[in-house]
Amino acid sequence: MSELDFALDGLYAAGWWPSERDHCLRTQDNRWYPSQGMVRAYFRQSGIELRQTACPPGRPVSLSWELPGYGWETVTAKSETVAHLLAFTHLYQSAHRCTRQTTGA
């Protein structure tokens, strides 16, 4: 299983599905996923700064952010795309976990 497949499995398992207004890309096996721009916009709309660690080409990419009440989070992957998907999945789960707790869903 590729790193991208792993990240997409986690994203879909979290309950994410693209809406028509989402800017998404498609894998060769036709699975949708959010673009890096969409991920960054999602973080901005949540009031969270997403920081990327500068790495030499060919090195793993790390993204970090601070979630109020939880502290700093970091994901590391072989590509920017996968790092963004892992970060998006984490933030998506956090946002929906709070919604489920509030609504009792």
mmCIF file of C-alpha atoms in Angstrom, residues 35-84:
data_model
loop_
_atom_site.group_PDB
_atom_site.id
_atom_site.type_symbol
_atom_site.label_atom_id
_atom_site.label_comp_id
_atom_site.label_asym_id
_atom_site.label_seq_id
_atom_site.Cartn_x
_atom_site.Cartn_y
_atom_site.Cartn_z
ATOM 1 C CA SER A 35 -5.831 19.913 -2.943
ATOM 2 C CA GLN A 36 -3.026 21.413 -0.871
ATOM 3 C CA GLY A 37 -4.667 24.827 -1.355
ATOM 4 C CA MET A 38 -7.953 23.539 0.013
ATOM 5 C CA VAL A 39 -6.182 22.052 3.034
ATOM 6 C CA ARG A 40 -4.404 25.332 3.747
ATOM 7 C CA ALA A 41 -7.701 27.241 3.348
ATOM 8 C CA TYR A 42 -9.425 24.840 5.770
ATOM 9 C CA PHE A 43 -6.734 25.514 8.369
ATOM 10 C CA ARG A 44 -6.947 29.300 7.799
ATOM 11 C CA GLN A 45 -10.754 29.234 8.124
ATOM 12 C CA SER A 46 -10.288 27.392 11.410
ATOM 13 C CA GLY A 47 -7.937 30.150 12.608
ATOM 14 C CA ILE A 48 -4.954 27.801 12.654
ATOM 15 C CA GLU A 49 -1.562 28.490 11.101
ATOM 16 C CA LEU A 50 -0.122 25.502 9.240
ATOM 17 C CA ARG A 51 3.686 25.535 9.263
ATOM 18 C CA GLN A 52 5.867 23.549 6.892
ATOM 19 C CA THR A 53 9.406 22.621 7.876
ATOM 20 C CA ALA A 54 11.848 23.485 5.106
ATOM 21 C CA CYS A 55 13.522 20.300 3.939
ATOM 22 C CA PRO A 56 15.978 19.585 1.164
ATOM 23 C CA PRO A 57 14.450 17.940 -1.932
ATOM 24 C CA GLY A 58 13.866 14.217 -1.481
ATOM 25 C CA ARG A 59 13.574 14.465 2.300
ATOM 26 C CA PRO A 60 10.364 13.907 4.310
ATOM 27 C CA VAL A 61 8.020 16.874 4.737
ATOM 28 C CA SER A 62 6.729 17.915 8.168
ATOM 29 C CA LEU A 63 3.682 20.082 8.818
ATOM 30 C CA SER A 64 2.921 21.469 12.278
ATOM 31 C CA TRP A 65 0.027 23.394 13.809
ATOM 32 C CA GLU A 66 -1.336 24.239 17.232
ATOM 33 C CA LEU A 67 -4.844 23.180 18.190
ATOM 34 C CA PRO A 68 -6.322 25.253 21.014
ATOM 35 C CA GLY A 69 -6.666 23.043 24.066
ATOM 36 C CA TYR A 70 -4.557 20.246 22.549
ATOM 37 C CA GLY A 71 -1.141 21.780 21.862
ATOM 38 C CA TRP A 72 1.168 21.298 18.898
ATOM 39 C CA GLU A 73 0.569 18.551 16.353
ATOM 40 C CA THR A 74 2.965 17.392 13.623
ATOM 41 C CA VAL A 75 2.738 15.009 10.686
ATOM 42 C CA THR A 76 5.635 13.839 8.547
ATOM 43 C CA ALA A 77 5.393 12.154 5.157
ATOM 44 C CA LYS A 78 7.486 11.469 2.070
ATOM 45 C CA SER A 79 5.561 14.035 0.001
ATOM 46 C CA GLU A 80 3.846 17.375 0.525
ATOM 47 C CA THR A 81 0.590 15.935 -0.787
ATOM 48 C CA VAL A 82 0.496 13.143 1.772
ATOM 49 C CA ALA A 83 1.587 15.434 4.613
ATOM 50 C CA HIS A 84 -1.277 17.803 3.748
#
